[in-house]
CSV table of C-alpha atoms and ligand atoms in Angstrom, one decimal:
chain,number,residue,atom,x,y,z
A,28,MET,CA,90.1,45.1,-6.7
A,29,MET,CA,92.6,47.7,-8.0
A,30,SER,CA,93.1,47.7,-11.8
A,31,GLY,CA,96.7,47.0,-13.0
A,32,ARG,CA,97.1,50.6,-14.1
A,33,ALA,CA,96.1,52.0,-10.5
A,34,ARG,CA,98.5,49.7,-8.8
A,35,VAL,CA,101.3,50.8,-11.4
A,36,LEU,CA,100.4,54.7,-10.5
A,37,ARG,CA,100.6,53.8,-6.7
A,38,LEU,CA,103.7,52.5,-6.8
A,39,ALA,CA,105.1,55.3,-8.8
A,40,ALA,CA,103.8,57.7,-6.4
A,41,LEU,CA,105.3,55.8,-3.5
A,42,THR,CA,108.5,55.5,-5.1
A,43,ALA,CA,108.5,59.4,-5.9
A,44,LEU,CA,107.6,60.0,-2.4
A,45,VAL,CA,110.6,57.8,-1.1
A,46,ILE,CA,112.9,59.5,-3.3
A,47,LEU,CA,111.8,63.0,-2.3
A,48,ILE,CA,112.1,61.9,1.4
A,49,ALA,CA,115.7,60.5,0.9
A,50,THR,CA,116.7,63.7,-1.0
A,51,ALA,CA,115.4,66.0,1.6
A,52,ALA,CA,117.0,63.9,4.2
A,53,TYR,CA,120.4,64.2,2.3
A,54,PHE,CA,120.3,68.0,1.9
A,55,ALA,CA,119.1,68.6,5.4
A,56,ARG,CA,122.1,66.4,6.6
A,57,ARG,CA,124.4,68.4,4.2
A,58,ALA,CA,123.1,71.8,5.3
A,59,LEU,CA,123.7,70.4,9.0
A,60,THR,CA,127.2,69.3,8.4
A,61,GLU,CA,128.0,72.6,6.7
A,62,LYS,CA,126.6,74.6,9.3
A,63,GLN,CA,128.9,72.7,11.7
A,64,GLN,CA,132.0,73.0,9.6
A,65,PRO,CA,134.1,75.9,10.9
A,66,TYR,CA,135.5,78.3,8.5
A,67,THR,CA,138.7,80.1,9.7
A,68,GLN,CA,140.9,82.8,8.2
A,69,ALA,CA,143.9,84.0,9.6
A,70,GLY,CA,145.7,87.3,9.1
A,71,PHE,CA,147.8,90.3,10.3
A,72,ALA,CA,146.5,93.3,11.4
A,73,MET,CA,146.8,96.1,14.3
A,74,GLY,CA,150.5,94.9,14.7
A,75,THR,CA,149.1,91.3,15.8
A,76,PHE,CA,147.8,88.1,14.4
A,77,VAL,CA,144.1,87.7,13.8
A,78,ARG,CA,142.2,84.8,13.5
A,79,ILE,CA,138.4,84.5,12.9
A,80,THR,CA,136.4,81.2,12.9
A,81,VAL,CA,132.8,81.2,12.0
A,82,TYR,CA,129.9,78.8,11.9
A,83,GLY,CA,126.5,78.4,10.2
A,84,ASN,CA,126.5,80.2,7.0
A,85,GLU,CA,127.3,79.5,3.3
A,86,SER,CA,128.8,83.2,2.6
A,87,ALA,CA,131.0,82.6,5.7
A,88,LYS,CA,134.1,83.8,3.5
A,89,ALA,CA,132.5,87.1,2.5
A,90,ALA,CA,131.4,87.9,6.0
A,91,VAL,CA,134.9,87.1,7.3
A,92,ASP,CA,136.3,89.4,4.5
A,93,ASP,CA,134.0,92.2,5.7
A,94,GLY,CA,135.2,91.4,9.6
A,95,PHE,CA,138.9,91.9,8.4
A,96,ARG,CA,137.9,95.1,6.4
A,97,ARG,CA,136.1,96.5,9.6
A,98,ILE,CA,139.6,95.8,11.5
A,99,ASN,CA,141.6,97.6,9.0
A,100,GLU,CA,139.1,100.4,9.0
A,101,ILE,CA,139.6,100.9,12.9
A,102,GLU,CA,143.3,100.5,12.6
A,103,ALA,CA,143.5,103.3,10.1
A,104,LEU,CA,141.5,105.7,12.5
A,105,VAL,CA,143.4,104.8,15.8
A,106,SER,CA,146.8,104.0,15.0
A,107,THR,CA,149.7,106.3,16.3
A,108,THR,CA,151.8,105.7,13.4
A,109,ILE,CA,149.7,105.8,10.3
A,110,GLN,CA,149.9,109.5,8.9
A,111,GLY,CA,146.4,110.7,8.7
A,112,SER,CA,144.7,108.6,11.4
A,113,ASP,CA,142.7,110.6,13.9
A,114,VAL,CA,145.0,109.8,16.7
A,115,PHE,CA,148.1,110.9,14.5
A,116,LYS,CA,146.3,114.1,13.5
A,117,LEU,CA,145.4,115.0,17.5
A,118,ASN,CA,148.8,114.2,18.5
A,119,SER,CA,150.1,116.6,16.1
A,120,ALA,CA,147.7,119.2,16.6
A,121,PRO,CA,148.6,122.3,18.7
A,122,ILE,CA,147.4,122.0,22.5
A,123,GLY,CA,144.0,123.2,22.9
A,124,VAL,CA,142.8,123.2,19.6
A,125,PRO,CA,140.1,120.6,18.7
A,126,VAL,CA,140.4,118.0,16.1
A,127,LYS,CA,137.6,116.4,14.1
A,128,VAL,CA,137.7,112.5,14.6
A,129,HIS,CA,135.3,109.8,13.5
A,130,GLN,CA,132.7,108.2,15.4
A,131,ASP,CA,134.6,105.1,16.2
A,132,THR,CA,137.5,107.4,17.5
A,133,ALA,CA,135.4,109.5,19.6
A,134,TYR,CA,133.7,106.4,21.1
A,135,LEU,CA,137.0,104.7,21.9
A,136,MET,CA,138.5,107.9,23.4
A,137,THR,CA,135.5,108.5,25.5
A,138,SER,CA,135.6,105.0,26.8
A,139,ALA,CA,139.2,105.1,27.4
A,140,VAL,CA,138.8,108.0,29.6
A,141,GLU,CA,135.8,106.3,31.5
A,142,PHE,CA,138.2,103.4,32.0
A,143,ALA,CA,141.0,105.6,33.3
A,144,ARG,CA,138.4,107.0,35.9
A,145,LEU,CA,137.1,103.9,36.6
A,146,THR,CA,140.5,102.4,37.3
A,147,ASP,CA,142.0,105.4,39.1
A,148,GLY,CA,144.4,106.1,36.3
A,149,SER,CA,145.9,102.8,36.1
A,150,PHE,CA,144.8,102.6,32.5
A,151,ASP,CA,145.5,106.1,30.7
A,152,PRO,CA,145.1,106.7,27.3
A,153,THR,CA,147.6,109.5,27.5
A,154,VAL,CA,150.8,107.3,28.0
A,155,GLY,CA,151.9,107.8,24.3
A,156,ARG,CA,155.1,109.7,25.2
A,157,MET,CA,156.2,106.8,27.4
A,158,VAL,CA,155.6,104.4,24.6
A,159,ASP,CA,157.9,106.5,22.4
A,160,LEU,CA,160.4,107.0,24.9
A,161,TRP,CA,161.0,103.5,25.7
A,162,GLY,CA,160.5,102.0,22.3
A,163,ILE,CA,159.6,98.7,23.6
A,164,GLY,CA,158.7,96.5,20.8
A,165,THR,CA,160.8,98.6,18.3
A,166,GLU,CA,164.2,97.8,16.7
A,167,ASN,CA,165.8,100.1,19.3
A,168,PRO,CA,164.3,99.8,23.1
A,169,ARG,CA,166.0,101.7,25.7
A,170,VAL,CA,166.0,102.5,29.4
A,171,PRO,CA,165.5,106.5,29.2
A,172,SER,CA,167.0,108.7,31.7
A,173,GLU,CA,165.3,109.6,34.9
A,174,GLU,CA,165.0,113.2,33.6
A,175,GLU,CA,163.7,112.1,30.2
A,176,ILE,CA,160.9,110.0,32.0
A,177,MET,CA,159.9,113.0,34.3
A,178,GLN,CA,159.7,115.1,31.1
A,179,ALA,CA,157.4,112.8,29.3
A,180,LEU,CA,155.7,112.1,32.6
A,181,ALA,CA,154.4,115.9,33.0
A,182,GLY,CA,151.7,115.9,30.5
A,183,VAL,CA,150.3,112.5,31.2
A,184,GLY,CA,146.8,112.5,32.8
A,185,TYR,CA,143.5,111.3,31.3
A,186,GLN,CA,141.8,114.5,32.7
A,187,ASN,CA,143.7,116.3,29.9
A,188,LEU,CA,142.1,114.5,27.1
A,189,ALA,CA,138.7,116.2,26.1
A,190,VAL,CA,136.2,114.5,23.8
A,191,ASP,CA,133.3,115.7,22.7
A,192,SER,CA,131.3,112.7,21.2
A,193,GLU,CA,128.4,115.1,19.9
A,194,ARG,CA,130.4,117.2,17.9
A,195,LEU,CA,133.0,114.4,17.3
A,196,GLU,CA,136.0,116.4,18.4
A,197,ALA,CA,139.1,115.6,20.4
A,198,MET,CA,141.3,118.2,22.2
A,199,ARG,CA,144.7,117.6,24.2
A,200,LEU,CA,144.7,120.1,27.1
A,201,ALA,CA,148.4,119.2,27.9
A,202,ASP,CA,151.5,118.1,26.2
A,203,PHE,CA,150.9,114.4,25.9
A,204,PHE,CA,150.4,111.6,23.1
A,205,VAL,CA,147.0,109.6,23.0
A,206,ASP,CA,147.8,106.0,22.6
A,207,LEU,CA,144.6,103.6,22.2
A,208,GLY,CA,147.0,100.5,22.2
A,209,ALA,CA,145.4,98.8,25.3
A,210,ILE,CA,141.6,99.1,24.4
A,211,ALA,CA,141.4,99.1,20.5
A,212,LYS,CA,142.0,95.5,19.8
A,213,GLY,CA,139.2,94.7,22.2
A,214,TYR,CA,136.8,96.9,20.5
A,215,ALA,CA,137.9,95.9,16.9
A,216,CYS,CA,136.9,92.2,18.2
A,217,ASP,CA,133.6,93.6,19.1
A,218,GLN,CA,133.1,95.5,15.8
A,219,VAL,CA,133.8,92.4,14.1
A,220,VAL,CA,131.3,90.4,15.9
A,221,ASN,CA,128.7,92.9,14.9
A,222,VAL,CA,129.8,92.7,11.4
A,223,LEU,CA,129.4,89.1,11.4
A,224,ARG,CA,126.2,88.8,13.0
A,225,GLU,CA,124.5,91.4,10.5
A,226,GLU,CA,125.7,89.2,7.8
A,227,GLY,CA,123.8,86.0,9.3
A,228,ILE,CA,126.8,84.4,10.8
A,229,GLU,CA,125.3,82.7,14.1
A,230,ALA,CA,128.4,81.6,16.1
A,231,GLY,CA,132.3,82.2,16.0
A,232,VAL,CA,135.4,83.3,17.5
A,233,VAL,CA,137.3,86.3,16.9
A,234,ASP,CA,141.0,86.2,18.1
A,235,LEU,CA,143.0,89.5,17.8
A,236,GLY,CA,146.3,89.0,19.1
A,237,GLY,CA,145.0,87.4,22.5
A,238,ASN,CA,142.0,89.5,22.5
A,239,ILE,CA,139.2,86.8,22.3
A,240,ARG,CA,135.4,87.2,21.9
A,241,VAL,CA,133.2,84.2,21.4
A,242,PHE,CA,129.5,84.5,20.0
A,243,GLY,CA,126.6,82.3,19.5
A,244,VAL,CA,126.2,78.6,20.3
A,245,LYS,CA,128.8,76.1,19.4
A,246,PRO,CA,127.3,73.6,17.1
A,247,ASN,CA,128.2,70.8,19.5
A,248,GLY,CA,126.3,72.8,22.1
A,249,ARG,CA,129.3,73.0,24.4
A,250,ASP,CA,130.8,76.0,25.9
A,251,TRP,CA,133.9,77.7,24.2
A,252,ARG,CA,137.3,76.5,25.7
A,253,ILE,CA,140.0,78.9,25.8
A,254,GLY,CA,143.5,78.4,26.8
A,255,ILE,CA,145.4,80.9,29.2
A,256,GLN,CA,149.0,81.3,28.1
A,257,ASP,CA,151.8,80.4,30.5
A,258,PRO,CA,154.1,83.4,30.8
A,259,SER,CA,157.3,81.4,31.0
A,260,ALA,CA,156.6,78.8,28.3
A,261,SER,CA,156.3,78.6,24.6
A,262,ARG,CA,153.3,80.0,22.9
A,263,GLY,CA,150.4,77.5,23.2
A,264,SER,CA,151.5,76.3,26.6
A,265,TYR,CA,148.7,76.6,28.9
A,266,ILE,CA,148.6,77.2,32.8
A,267,GLY,CA,144.9,76.6,32.3
A,268,THR,CA,141.7,76.8,30.5
A,269,ILE,CA,138.4,78.4,30.7
A,270,ASP,CA,134.9,77.4,29.5
A,271,ILE,CA,132.5,80.5,28.6
A,272,ALA,CA,129.3,80.5,26.8
A,273,SER,CA,129.8,84.1,25.7
A,274,GLY,CA,131.7,87.2,26.0
A,275,ALA,CA,135.3,88.0,26.0
A,276,VAL,CA,138.8,86.9,27.3
A,277,ALA,CA,141.8,89.6,27.0
A,278,THR,CA,145.3,89.0,28.4
A,279,SER,CA,147.9,91.5,29.2
A,280,GLY,CA,151.5,90.2,29.8
A,281,ASP,CA,154.8,91.0,30.3
A,282,TYR,CA,156.1,88.2,27.8
A,283,GLU,CA,154.4,90.0,24.8
A,284,ARG,CA,156.8,92.9,24.2
A,285,TYR,CA,159.6,93.4,26.2
A,286,PHE,CA,163.7,93.7,26.3
A,287,PHE,CA,166.5,92.8,28.9
A,288,ARG,CA,168.9,95.4,30.2
A,289,ASP,CA,171.4,94.5,32.8
A,290,GLY,CA,169.3,91.6,33.8
A,291,ILE,CA,166.1,93.5,34.0
A,292,LEU,CA,163.1,92.7,32.1
A,293,TYR,CA,161.3,95.9,30.7
A,294,HIS,CA,158.1,95.5,29.2
A,295,HIS,CA,155.4,97.4,27.4
A,296,ILE,CA,152.7,98.0,30.1
A,297,PHE,CA,153.4,101.1,31.8
A,298,ASP,CA,152.5,102.4,35.4
A,299,PRO,CA,151.2,106.1,34.5
A,300,SER,CA,152.2,107.3,37.9
A,301,THR,CA,155.9,106.4,37.5
A,302,GLY,CA,156.7,106.2,33.8
A,303,TYR,CA,158.3,102.9,34.3
A,304,PRO,CA,156.9,99.4,33.2
A,305,ALA,CA,154.3,98.3,36.0
A,306,ARG,CA,156.2,96.2,38.6
A,307,ARG,CA,153.6,94.7,41.0
A,308,GLY,CA,154.6,91.0,41.0
A,309,VAL,CA,152.3,90.3,38.2
A,310,ARG,CA,153.2,88.3,35.0
A,311,SER,CA,150.0,88.1,33.2
A,312,VAL,CA,146.2,89.0,33.9
A,313,SER,CA,143.5,87.8,31.8
A,314,VAL,CA,140.1,89.2,32.1
A,315,ILE,CA,136.8,87.8,31.2
A,316,ALA,CA,134.1,90.3,30.5
A,317,PRO,CA,130.8,90.8,28.4
A,318,THR,CA,132.7,93.0,25.7
A,319,GLY,CA,136.1,92.6,24.0
A,320,MET,CA,136.6,96.4,24.8
A,321,GLN,CA,136.0,96.0,28.6
A,322,ALA,CA,138.4,92.9,28.7
A,323,ASP,CA,141.2,94.5,26.8
A,324,ALA,CA,141.0,97.9,28.9
A,325,LEU,CA,140.8,96.1,32.1
A,326,SER,CA,143.4,93.5,31.7
A,327,THR,CA,145.8,96.3,31.1
A,328,ALA,CA,144.5,98.4,34.0
A,329,PHE,CA,144.9,95.3,36.3
A,330,PHE,CA,148.3,94.5,35.3
A,331,VAL,CA,149.2,97.9,36.5
A,332,MET,CA,147.0,97.8,39.7
A,333,GLY,CA,148.6,94.4,41.0
A,334,VAL,CA,146.8,91.6,42.9
A,335,GLU,CA,145.3,93.4,45.9
A,336,ASP,CA,144.0,96.2,44.3
A,337,LEU,CA,142.7,94.3,41.0
A,338,PHE,CA,140.8,91.8,43.1
A,339,ASP,CA,139.2,94.5,45.0
A,340,CYS,CA,137.6,95.6,41.6
A,341,VAL,CA,136.8,92.0,40.2
A,342,ASN,CA,135.2,91.3,43.7
A,343,ARG,CA,132.9,94.6,43.5
A,344,TRP,CA,132.0,94.5,39.8
A,345,GLN,CA,129.7,92.1,38.6
A,346,GLU,CA,130.3,90.3,35.1
A,347,VAL,CA,134.2,90.9,35.5
A,348,GLU,CA,136.4,87.9,36.5
A,349,ALA,CA,140.1,87.4,36.2
A,350,ILE,CA,143.0,85.1,36.1
A,351,VAL,CA,146.2,86.2,37.5
A,352,VAL,CA,149.8,84.8,37.1
A,353,THR,CA,152.2,86.2,39.7
A,354,SER,CA,156.0,86.4,39.4
A,355,ASP,CA,156.1,83.9,42.3
A,356,ARG,CA,154.4,81.2,40.2
A,357,ARG,CA,151.0,81.5,41.6
A,358,VAL,CA,147.6,81.4,39.6
A,359,ILE,CA,145.1,83.2,41.2
A,360,VAL,CA,141.5,82.7,39.8
A,361,SER,CA,138.5,84.8,40.8
A,362,SER,CA,135.6,82.9,42.8
A,363,GLY,CA,133.4,83.5,39.7
A,364,LEU,CA,135.2,81.0,37.6
A,365,ALA,CA,136.0,78.6,40.3
A,366,ASP,CA,133.9,75.9,37.9
A,367,ALA,CA,135.0,77.2,34.7
A,368,PHE,CA,138.7,77.2,35.2
A,369,GLU,CA,140.7,74.0,34.5
A,370,ALA,CA,144.2,73.9,36.0
A,371,VAL,CA,146.8,72.2,33.6
A,372,SER,CA,150.3,73.1,34.6
A,373,GLU,CA,152.2,71.4,37.4
A,374,ASP,CA,154.7,74.4,37.6
A,375,TYR,CA,152.3,76.6,39.3
A,376,THR,CA,150.1,76.5,42.5
A,377,TYR,CA,146.6,77.4,42.2
A,378,GLU,CA,144.1,79.5,44.2
A,379,ILE,CA,140.6,80.8,44.2
A,380,ARG,CA,140.0,84.3,45.4
B,13,LIG,P1,148.8,94.2,23.9
B,13,LIG,O1,148.6,95.2,23.1
B,13,LIG,O2,150.0,93.4,23.9
B,13,LIG,O3,147.6,93.3,23.9
B,13,LIG,P2,147.7,95.6,26.3
B,13,LIG,O4,146.4,95.5,25.8
B,13,LIG,O5,148.1,95.4,27.7
B,13,LIG,O6,148.6,94.5,25.6
B,13,LIG,O7,148.3,97.3,25.7
B,13,LIG,C1,149.5,97.5,25.8
B,13,LIG,C2,149.6,98.6,25.1
B,13,LIG,O8,148.8,99.8,25.7
B,13,LIG,C3,151.1,99.4,24.9
B,13,LIG,O9,152.0,98.8,23.9
B,13,LIG,C4,151.1,100.7,25.1
B,13,LIG,O10,150.8,101.3,23.6
B,13,LIG,C5,149.6,100.9,25.6
B,13,LIG,N1,149.9,101.1,27.1
B,13,LIG,C6,150.9,101.0,27.9
B,13,LIG,N2,150.6,101.0,29.4
B,13,LIG,C7,149.2,101.5,29.4
B,13,LIG,C8,148.5,102.0,30.3
B,13,LIG,N3,148.9,102.0,31.7
B,13,LIG,N4,147.2,102.4,30.0
B,13,LIG,C9,146.7,102.5,28.6
B,13,LIG,N5,147.5,102.1,27.8
B,13,LIG,C10,148.8,101.8,27.9
B,14,LIG,MG1,144.8,95.9,27.0
């Protein structure tokens, strides 16, 4: 027989245990909810809207702040207009004189030259003079004369950009301006993801003006769903969606920065072989690739190439997929995306290639 005292003790111990379990369960659940709660911060950098969403860390804000800081750091190095940026210094240095650059810049320039080689010059980081000449996206865009275009075109050619990534030096071998606008945002996405991961963030989405990179497992276990913009409709109207487990999506389109003159649309993606905005019947190209940098550079290159050439590349290269919207209202989806893509617009016809 238990004594009265022992019974009281046992009851007390049991009560304590129940309370302990309940408390633990409460905190475990709260931790889980916290983990599933997204934290989002939006801002403006690199000339575009930035949106970072993360899951799974109590210090989310601090990590995201550091992510934004990293973007500003990269912008300060590669902006064409910020005096003192590496690109600004290189563009103002005499031809044939090496300029010291930071590691990020050297890496970006080396990669840019590689993408130029890989795409046979459809992507070309030496198109800076074209950008200045046309002024698309500025207050005073204009159609330059044939002569001006020929002059500005004379120095264009990625072979004339020399980068020494060991000595951290870059040099212009001809009269052109470097412009990393078609690759830097994708690279910045990758860098933000690195920063977030280092700070313990397990999952999230970084969107830098349409350069999107996802990482980690979404708390609900599903793939990340990304909308592909309808080039003819208001922002947020999609031609379709894709579901991806990881990686990056970037879109280059003629609807981002453009102006009309005499009924003709002039946009900001140049064909480095002509000096004019690329015109190959493409309205937008979205590229899905492992890194933001690849997706960014290739979406620009593919836009310039046009449907036939770009699908040659996509079907040859593992890990690269594309969604193309054409001027005659077709949406062409690479075969690797057949399951991941979902059409949502009745204004287009859809095909898999
Ligand atoms: P966005 O900047 O709108 O995201 P892109 O990634 O396609 O679009 O980059 C376009 C920018 O890249 C232009 O504003 C210009 O600075 C630069 N650019 C234009 N044409 C080319 C090209 N053929 N190769 C490399 N860079 C380019
Ligand atoms: Mg790009």
